[in-house]
Structures are given as C-alpha cells and as structure tokens.
Short mmCIF file of C-alpha atoms and ligand atoms in Angstrom, two decimals:
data_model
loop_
_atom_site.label_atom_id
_atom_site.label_comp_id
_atom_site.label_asym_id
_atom_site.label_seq_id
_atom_site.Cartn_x
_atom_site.Cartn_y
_atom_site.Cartn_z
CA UNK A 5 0.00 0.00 0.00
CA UNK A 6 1.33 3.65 -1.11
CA UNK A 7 0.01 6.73 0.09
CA UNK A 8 0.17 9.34 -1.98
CA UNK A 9 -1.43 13.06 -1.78
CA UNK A 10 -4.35 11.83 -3.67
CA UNK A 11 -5.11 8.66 -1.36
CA UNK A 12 -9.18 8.88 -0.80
CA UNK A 13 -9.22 8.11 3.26
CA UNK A 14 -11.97 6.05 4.48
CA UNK A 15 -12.88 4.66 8.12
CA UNK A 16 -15.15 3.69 10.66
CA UNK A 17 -16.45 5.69 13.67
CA UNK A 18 -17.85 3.87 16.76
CA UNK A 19 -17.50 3.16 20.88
CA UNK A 20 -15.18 1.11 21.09
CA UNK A 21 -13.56 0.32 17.56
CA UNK A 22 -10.92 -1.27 18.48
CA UNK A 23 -12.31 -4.61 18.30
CA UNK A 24 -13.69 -3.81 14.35
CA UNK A 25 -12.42 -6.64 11.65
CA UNK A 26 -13.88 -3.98 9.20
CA UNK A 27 -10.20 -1.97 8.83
CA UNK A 28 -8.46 -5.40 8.46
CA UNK A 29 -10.66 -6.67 5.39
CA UNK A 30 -11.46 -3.18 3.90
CA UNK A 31 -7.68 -3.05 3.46
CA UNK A 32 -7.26 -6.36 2.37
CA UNK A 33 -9.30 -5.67 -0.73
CA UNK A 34 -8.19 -2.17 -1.11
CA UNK A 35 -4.33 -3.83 -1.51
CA UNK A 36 -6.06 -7.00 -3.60
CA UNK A 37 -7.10 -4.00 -6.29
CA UNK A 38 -3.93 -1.87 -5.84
CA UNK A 39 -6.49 1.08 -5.44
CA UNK A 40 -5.45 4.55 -3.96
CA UNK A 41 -7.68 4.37 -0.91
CA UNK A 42 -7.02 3.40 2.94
CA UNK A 43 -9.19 2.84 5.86
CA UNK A 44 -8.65 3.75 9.66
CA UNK A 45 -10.33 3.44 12.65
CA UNK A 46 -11.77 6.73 14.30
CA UNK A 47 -12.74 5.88 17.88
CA UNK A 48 -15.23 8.37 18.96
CA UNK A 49 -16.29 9.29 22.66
CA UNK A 50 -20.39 9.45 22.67
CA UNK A 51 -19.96 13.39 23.26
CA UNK A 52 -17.63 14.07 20.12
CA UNK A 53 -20.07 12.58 17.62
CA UNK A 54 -21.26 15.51 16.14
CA UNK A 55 -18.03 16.91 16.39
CA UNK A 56 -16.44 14.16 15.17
CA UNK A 57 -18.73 13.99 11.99
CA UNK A 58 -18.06 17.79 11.51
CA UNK A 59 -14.45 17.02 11.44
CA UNK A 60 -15.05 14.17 8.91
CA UNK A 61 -16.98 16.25 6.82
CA UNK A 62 -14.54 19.25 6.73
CA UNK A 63 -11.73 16.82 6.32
CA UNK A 64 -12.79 15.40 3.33
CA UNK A 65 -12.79 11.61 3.40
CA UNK A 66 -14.80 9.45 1.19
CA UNK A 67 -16.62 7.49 2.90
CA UNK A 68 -16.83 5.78 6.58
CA UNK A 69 -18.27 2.78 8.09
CA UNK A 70 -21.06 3.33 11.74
CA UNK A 71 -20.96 1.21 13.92
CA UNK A 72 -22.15 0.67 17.53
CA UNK A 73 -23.54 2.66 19.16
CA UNK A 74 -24.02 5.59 17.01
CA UNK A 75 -25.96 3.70 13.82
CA UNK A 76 -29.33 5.75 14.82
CA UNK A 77 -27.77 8.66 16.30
CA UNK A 78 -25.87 9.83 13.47
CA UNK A 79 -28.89 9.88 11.13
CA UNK A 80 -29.70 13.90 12.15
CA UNK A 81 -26.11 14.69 11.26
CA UNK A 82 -26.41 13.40 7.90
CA UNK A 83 -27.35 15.50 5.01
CA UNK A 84 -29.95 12.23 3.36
CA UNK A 85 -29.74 8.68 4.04
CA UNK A 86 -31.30 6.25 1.56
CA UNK A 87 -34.69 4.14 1.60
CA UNK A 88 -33.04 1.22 2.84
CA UNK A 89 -31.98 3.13 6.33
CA UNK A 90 -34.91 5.32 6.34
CA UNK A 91 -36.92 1.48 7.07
CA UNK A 92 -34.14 0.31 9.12
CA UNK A 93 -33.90 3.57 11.36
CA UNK A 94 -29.73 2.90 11.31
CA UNK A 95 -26.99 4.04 8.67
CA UNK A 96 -24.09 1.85 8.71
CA UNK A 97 -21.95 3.05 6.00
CA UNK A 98 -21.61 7.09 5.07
CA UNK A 99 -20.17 8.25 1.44
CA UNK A 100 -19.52 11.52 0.42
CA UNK A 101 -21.33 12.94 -2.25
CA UNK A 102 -20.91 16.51 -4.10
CA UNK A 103 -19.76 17.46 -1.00
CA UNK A 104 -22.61 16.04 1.14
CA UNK A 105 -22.90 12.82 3.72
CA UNK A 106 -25.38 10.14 2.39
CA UNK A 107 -25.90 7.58 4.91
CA UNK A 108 -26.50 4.04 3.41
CA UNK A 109 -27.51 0.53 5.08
CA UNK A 110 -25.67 -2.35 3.73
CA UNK A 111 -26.63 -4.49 6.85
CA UNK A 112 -29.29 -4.94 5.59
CA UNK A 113 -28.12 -6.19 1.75
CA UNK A 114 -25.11 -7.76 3.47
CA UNK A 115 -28.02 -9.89 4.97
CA UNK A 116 -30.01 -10.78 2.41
CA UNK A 117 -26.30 -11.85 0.45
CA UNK A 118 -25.18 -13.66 2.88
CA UNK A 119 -28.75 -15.71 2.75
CA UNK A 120 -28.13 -16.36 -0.31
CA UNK A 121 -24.53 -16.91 -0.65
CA UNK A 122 -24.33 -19.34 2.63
CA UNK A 123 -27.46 -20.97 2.64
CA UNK A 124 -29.02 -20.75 -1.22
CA UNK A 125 -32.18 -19.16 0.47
CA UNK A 126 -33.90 -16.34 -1.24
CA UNK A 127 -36.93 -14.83 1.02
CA UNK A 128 -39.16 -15.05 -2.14
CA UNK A 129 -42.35 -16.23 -0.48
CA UNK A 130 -40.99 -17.06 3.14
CA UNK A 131 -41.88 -17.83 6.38
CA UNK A 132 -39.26 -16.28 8.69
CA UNK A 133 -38.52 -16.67 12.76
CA UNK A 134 -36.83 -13.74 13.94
CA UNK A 135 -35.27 -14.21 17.60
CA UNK A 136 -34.90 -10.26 19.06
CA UNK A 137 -36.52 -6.87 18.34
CA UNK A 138 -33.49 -4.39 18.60
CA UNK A 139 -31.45 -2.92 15.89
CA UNK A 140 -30.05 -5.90 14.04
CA UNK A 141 -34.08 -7.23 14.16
CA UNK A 142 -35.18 -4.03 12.63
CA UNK A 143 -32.64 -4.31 9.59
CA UNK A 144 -33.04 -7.82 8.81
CA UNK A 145 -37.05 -6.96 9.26
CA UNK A 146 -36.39 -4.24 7.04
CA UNK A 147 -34.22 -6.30 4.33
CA UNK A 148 -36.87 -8.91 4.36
CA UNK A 149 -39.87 -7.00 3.82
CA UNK A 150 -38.02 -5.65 0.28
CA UNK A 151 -36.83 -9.25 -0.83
CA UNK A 152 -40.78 -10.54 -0.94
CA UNK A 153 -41.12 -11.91 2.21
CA UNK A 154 -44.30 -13.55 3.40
CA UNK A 155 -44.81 -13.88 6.52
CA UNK A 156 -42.32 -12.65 9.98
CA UNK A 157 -43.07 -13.54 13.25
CA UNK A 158 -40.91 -11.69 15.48
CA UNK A 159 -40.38 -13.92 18.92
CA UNK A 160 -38.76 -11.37 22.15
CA UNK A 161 -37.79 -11.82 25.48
CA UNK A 162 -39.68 -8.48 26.19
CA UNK A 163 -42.85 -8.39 24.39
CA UNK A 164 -43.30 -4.54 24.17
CA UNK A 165 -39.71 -4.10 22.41
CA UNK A 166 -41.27 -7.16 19.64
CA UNK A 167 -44.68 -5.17 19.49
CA UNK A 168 -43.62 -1.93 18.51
CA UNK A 169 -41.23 -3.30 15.62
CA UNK A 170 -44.13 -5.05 14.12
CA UNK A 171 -46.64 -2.10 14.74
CA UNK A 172 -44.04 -0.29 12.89
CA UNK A 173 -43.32 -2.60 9.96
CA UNK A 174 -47.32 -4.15 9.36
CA UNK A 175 -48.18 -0.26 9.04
CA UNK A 176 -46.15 -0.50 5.80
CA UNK A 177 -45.90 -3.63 4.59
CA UNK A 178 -49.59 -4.19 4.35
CA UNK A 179 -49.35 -7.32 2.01
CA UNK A 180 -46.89 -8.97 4.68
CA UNK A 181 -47.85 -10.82 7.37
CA UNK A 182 -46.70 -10.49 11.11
CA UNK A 183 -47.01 -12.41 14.27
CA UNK A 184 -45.24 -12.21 17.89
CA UNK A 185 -44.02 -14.83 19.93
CA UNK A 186 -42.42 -14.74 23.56
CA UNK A 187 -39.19 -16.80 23.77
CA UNK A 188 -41.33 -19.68 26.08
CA UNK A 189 -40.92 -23.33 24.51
CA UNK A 190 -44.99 -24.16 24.21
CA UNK A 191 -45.47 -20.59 22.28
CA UNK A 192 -42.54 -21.08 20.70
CA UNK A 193 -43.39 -24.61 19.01
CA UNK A 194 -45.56 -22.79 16.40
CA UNK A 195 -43.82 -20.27 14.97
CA UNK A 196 -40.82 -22.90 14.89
CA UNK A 197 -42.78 -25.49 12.87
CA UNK A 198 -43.95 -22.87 10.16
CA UNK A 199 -40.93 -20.99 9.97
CA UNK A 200 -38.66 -21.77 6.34
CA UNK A 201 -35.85 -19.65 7.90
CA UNK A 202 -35.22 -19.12 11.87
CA UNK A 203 -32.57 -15.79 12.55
CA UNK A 204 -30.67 -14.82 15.65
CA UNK A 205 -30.65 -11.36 15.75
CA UNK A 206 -29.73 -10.98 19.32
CA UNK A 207 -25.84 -11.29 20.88
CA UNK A 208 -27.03 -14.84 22.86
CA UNK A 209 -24.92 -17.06 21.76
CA UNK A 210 -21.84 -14.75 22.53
CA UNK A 211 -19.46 -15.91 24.95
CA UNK A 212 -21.03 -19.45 25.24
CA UNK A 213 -24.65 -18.27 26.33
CA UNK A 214 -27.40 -19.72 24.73
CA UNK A 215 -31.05 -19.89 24.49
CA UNK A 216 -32.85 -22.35 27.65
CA UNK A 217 -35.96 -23.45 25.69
CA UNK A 218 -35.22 -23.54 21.84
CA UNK A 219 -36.44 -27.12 20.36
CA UNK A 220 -35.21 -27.23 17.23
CA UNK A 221 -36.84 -30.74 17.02
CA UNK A 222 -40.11 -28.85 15.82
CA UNK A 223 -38.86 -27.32 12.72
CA UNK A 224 -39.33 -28.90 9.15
CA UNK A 225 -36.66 -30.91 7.53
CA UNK A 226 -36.22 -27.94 4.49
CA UNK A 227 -35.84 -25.44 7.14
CA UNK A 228 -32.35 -23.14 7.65
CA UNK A 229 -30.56 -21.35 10.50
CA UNK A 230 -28.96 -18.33 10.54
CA UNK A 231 -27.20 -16.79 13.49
CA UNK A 232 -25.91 -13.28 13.62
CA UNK A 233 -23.36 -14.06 16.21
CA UNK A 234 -20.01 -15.26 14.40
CA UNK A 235 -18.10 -15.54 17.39
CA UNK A 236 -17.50 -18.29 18.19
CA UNK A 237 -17.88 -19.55 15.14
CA UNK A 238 -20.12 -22.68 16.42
CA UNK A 239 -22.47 -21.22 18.26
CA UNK A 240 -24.52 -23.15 20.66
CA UNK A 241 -27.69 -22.10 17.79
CA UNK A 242 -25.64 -23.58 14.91
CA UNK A 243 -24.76 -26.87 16.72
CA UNK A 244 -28.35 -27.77 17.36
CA UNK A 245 -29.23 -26.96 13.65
CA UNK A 246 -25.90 -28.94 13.07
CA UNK A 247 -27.73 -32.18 15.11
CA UNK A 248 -31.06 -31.65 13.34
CA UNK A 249 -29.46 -31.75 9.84
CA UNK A 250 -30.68 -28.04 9.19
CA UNK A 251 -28.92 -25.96 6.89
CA UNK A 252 -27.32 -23.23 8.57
CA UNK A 253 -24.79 -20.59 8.89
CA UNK A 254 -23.07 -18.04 11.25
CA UNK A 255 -22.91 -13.92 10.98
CA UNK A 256 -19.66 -14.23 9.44
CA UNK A 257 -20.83 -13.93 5.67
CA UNK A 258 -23.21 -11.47 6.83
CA UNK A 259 -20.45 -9.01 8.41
CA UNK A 260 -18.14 -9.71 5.06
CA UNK A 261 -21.16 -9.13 2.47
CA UNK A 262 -21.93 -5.85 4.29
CA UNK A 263 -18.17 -4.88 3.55
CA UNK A 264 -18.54 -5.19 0.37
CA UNK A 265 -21.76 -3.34 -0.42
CA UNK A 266 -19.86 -0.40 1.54
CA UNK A 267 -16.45 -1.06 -0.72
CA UNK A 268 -18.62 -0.72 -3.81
CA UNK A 269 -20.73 2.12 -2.55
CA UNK A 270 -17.27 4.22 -2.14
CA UNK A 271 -14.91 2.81 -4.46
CA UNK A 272 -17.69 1.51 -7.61
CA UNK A 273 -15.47 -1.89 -7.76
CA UNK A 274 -16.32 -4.97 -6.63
CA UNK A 275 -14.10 -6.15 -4.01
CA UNK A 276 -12.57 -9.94 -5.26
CA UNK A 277 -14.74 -12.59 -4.33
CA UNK A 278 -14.30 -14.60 -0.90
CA UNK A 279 -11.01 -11.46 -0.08
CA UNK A 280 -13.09 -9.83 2.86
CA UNK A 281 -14.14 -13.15 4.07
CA UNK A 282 -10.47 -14.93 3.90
CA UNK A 283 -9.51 -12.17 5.89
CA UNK A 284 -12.01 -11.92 8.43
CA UNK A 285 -11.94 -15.98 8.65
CA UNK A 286 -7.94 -15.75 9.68
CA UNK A 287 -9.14 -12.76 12.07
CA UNK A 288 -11.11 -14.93 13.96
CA UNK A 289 -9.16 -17.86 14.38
CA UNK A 290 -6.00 -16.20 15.92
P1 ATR B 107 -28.84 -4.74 18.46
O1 ATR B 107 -28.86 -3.31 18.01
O2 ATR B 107 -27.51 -5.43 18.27
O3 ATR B 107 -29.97 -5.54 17.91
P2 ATR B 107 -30.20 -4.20 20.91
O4 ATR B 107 -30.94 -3.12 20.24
O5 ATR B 107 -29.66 -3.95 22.29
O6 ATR B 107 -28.96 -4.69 20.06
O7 ATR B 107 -31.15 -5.51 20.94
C1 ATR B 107 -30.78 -6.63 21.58
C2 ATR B 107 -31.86 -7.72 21.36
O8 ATR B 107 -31.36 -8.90 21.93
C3 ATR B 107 -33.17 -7.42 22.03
O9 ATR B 107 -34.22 -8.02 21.31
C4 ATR B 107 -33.00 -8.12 23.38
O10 ATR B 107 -34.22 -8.50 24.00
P3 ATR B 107 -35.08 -7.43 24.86
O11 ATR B 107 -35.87 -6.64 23.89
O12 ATR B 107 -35.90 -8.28 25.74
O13 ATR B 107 -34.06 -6.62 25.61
C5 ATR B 107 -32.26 -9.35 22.94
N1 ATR B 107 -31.49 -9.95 24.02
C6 ATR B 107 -30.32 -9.51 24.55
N2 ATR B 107 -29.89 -10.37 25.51
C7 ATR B 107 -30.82 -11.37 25.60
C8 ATR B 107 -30.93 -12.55 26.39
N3 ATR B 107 -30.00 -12.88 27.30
N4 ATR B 107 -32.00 -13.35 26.19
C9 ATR B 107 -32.93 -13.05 25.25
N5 ATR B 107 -32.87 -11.95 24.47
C10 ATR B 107 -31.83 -11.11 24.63
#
C-alpha cells in the first residue's frame, strides 16, 4: 500500500472500535485491487459525535463505516440517508457525495447476500422466525420485507420491544404478514414449525450463552438457520441446527457481504470474491 497526496481516506467511527475486523478486510481488498484508498479506525467518545462527523466532513474523506452505538444517532447529522436506512432507522456506512454525507444501510443487503450466498435461500415467499426486536431485528425486518417476504413472526424476550417493531413494519408492509411470539418453549413450538428460515438477531450465543428453551426438534426438515453471532464460530444455535441436519450458517458472511456493499458504494469496484471473508476468517481464528 502507497500513500500518496491523492489517497481517498476512508474509516469507521464507533465506541469502542478497536475490536472492528472492518479496517483489516477493507484493506485487504483495497491492496487485492492496488487502489489509492485506505481505511482507519476513528474511535469516537459518545460526546464528540457531532463533532467528530463535523471534522469528517470538513476533512474530506470518502466514505466511513457506523458502527455501535451511534448507527441511529448519526442519522440527524447526515445531510440524506437512503430508503433502505430510512426502514431500518440505522446508517451503517456514510459516502460523500458533491460534498454532502449520504448515509446508506448495507446491513441490511449484506443480509439478504449472505442468505443467499451461505445458505441458497432467497426470502421469495418465506416464512421467517426472527429471535430479538433491537437494531439488528429491525434491519433484517427491514431487508426482508423488500426481498418478498411472506410472513415474519418476530419472537422477544420483552414483548413490548417485539410489538412496537411489528406495529411499525405491518403499518407498511400491508401485504406482509406479522405475528409475535415470547421466547417460552410451548409458544414457541408454532412459529418454529412454520418458519422456512429461523434468525438470531440478538448477541445470545456470545461468549457461550445460549437460548434455555429452543427445540429445534419442531422445525421442518427444508428449514435453515442463521445466526448473527459469528463468534464463536459454532455457536450453541448452529450446533443444534448442526444435530437436526438443518442448513445453517453463522454472521460471518453477513459481516463480510456488508463490507462489500460499503467497498462498492465508495470505491464503484467490486471487491474480489471470498477477499473480505479470507480475511475476516484468519481474524477470527487467531
Ligand atoms: P442490536 O442493536 O444489536 O440488535 P439491541 O438493540 O440492544 O442490540 O437488541 C438486543 C436484542 O437482543 C433485544 O431483542 C433483546 O431482548 P429485549 O428486547 O428483551 O431486551 C435481545 N437480548 C439480549 N440479551 C438477551 C438474552 N439474554 N436473552 C434473550 N434476548 C436477549
């Protein structure tokens, strides 16, 4: 990598970054092209954001990844954001445009690739589980209700937090259907059964924790897992569907698909196939 005067800068802001695989496989396909960009992390105390985005702005760079916790809270600060995070309610990648910030949400396509790239599912018609009702909920929600969806039934340890994303979504999406679920085992059975894709959108799962009551033994043969959580890798989620013979994958292709929609949003190139993944796969198993 050589910078030169004319080396486009782009980054990621969040609380904490340090942690972020997103400067290690940014740059991995920024080298793979030879292309005169670079990415850094900006850590960002929760005071300094809108300073920090003024600085950003006034600085120049290209482009710059959101992450947690500022996703929502940076959407005022922008100039527009797109559809896509208007029905999310988060921005996670920011490009510069004549001169003005236009936040984007490639969660949400990183999502739907990832579906299709790990598991061959395309939400054409679909019954989908969603486990949680925060942030990650609301963009897969949102990234769902755009790929055809059928049905979502949206299952929550608090029912309040599940009730107001589906208020919010079923006033939309009027030709979608939605139910709620609590997280119990009996109420759970249902929703289990019909579902063609179950999705872990919350962090259990992290750090060995796991779900008490999910029976997996209830869901049809054709049926497919996908769990946000990457690390670890085999989540305790992704082992059951590994015992029941379900198709099923981790967050991993999830949090390397997003890259990439941000890489093309900024750069217009296509990042090489499988380079933001390799990297993020060695990453993880240091
Ligand atoms: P994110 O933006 O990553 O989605 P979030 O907005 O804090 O994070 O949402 C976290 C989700 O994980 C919520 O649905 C939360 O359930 P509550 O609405 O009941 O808080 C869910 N969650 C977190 N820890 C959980 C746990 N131990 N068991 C069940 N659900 C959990």
């Amino acid at each position: 990598m050589q910078l030169t005067g004319k080396t486009r800068v782009l980054g990621i802001i969040g609380h904490p970054v340090a942690h972020s695989l997103s400067p290690l496989m940014q740059n991995a396909a920024i080298v793979a092209l030879g292309l005169d960009y670079i990415y850094v992390p900006f850590p960002v105390e929760p005071q300094d954001l809108p300073g920090a985005v003024k600085g950003l702005r006034s600085l120049g760079v290209h482009g710059f990844n959101v992450t947690l916790p500022y996703k929502t809270a940076i959407i005022p600060l922008l100039d527009r954001i797109s559809p896509e995070a208007e029905l999310s309610g988060a921005v996670n990648t920011v490009k510069r445009e004549d001169g003005l910030l236009i936040g984007y949400n490639t969660d949400g396509t990183g999502f739907i690739k990832s579906l299709a790239v790990d598991l061959c599912f395309n939400p054409l018609g679909a019954t989908v589980l969603i486990l949680g009702a925060g942030g990650a909920a609301r963009g897969a929600t949102a990234a769902l209700c755009s790929s055809g969806v059928r049905k979502i039934i949206v299952a929550n340890r608090t029912m309040e937090n599940a009730l107001a994303l589906v208020t919010s979504f079923s006033d939309k999406y009027r030709g979608i259907e939605f139910g709620l679920s609590s997280l119990e085992t009996k109420e759970l059975a249902g929703p289990l059964g019909a579902a063609n894709l179950l999705v872990n959108t919350t962090s259990v799962g992290m750090s060995g924790s796991s779900f008490n009551n999910l029976d997996l033994e209830v869901m049809t043969t054709g049926a497919k897992v996908y769990d946000m959580v990457y690390s670890p890798p085999e989540t305790p989620l992704i082992a059951a569907a590994k015992r029941r013979n379900l198709s099923c994958a981790n967050g991993l292709g999830m949090l390397a698909a997003q890259g990439e929609n941000a890489f093309y949003l900024w750069t217009g190139v296509t990042p090489p196939p499988g380079t933001m993944k390799t990297m993020l796969l060695k990453a993880i198993n240091l």
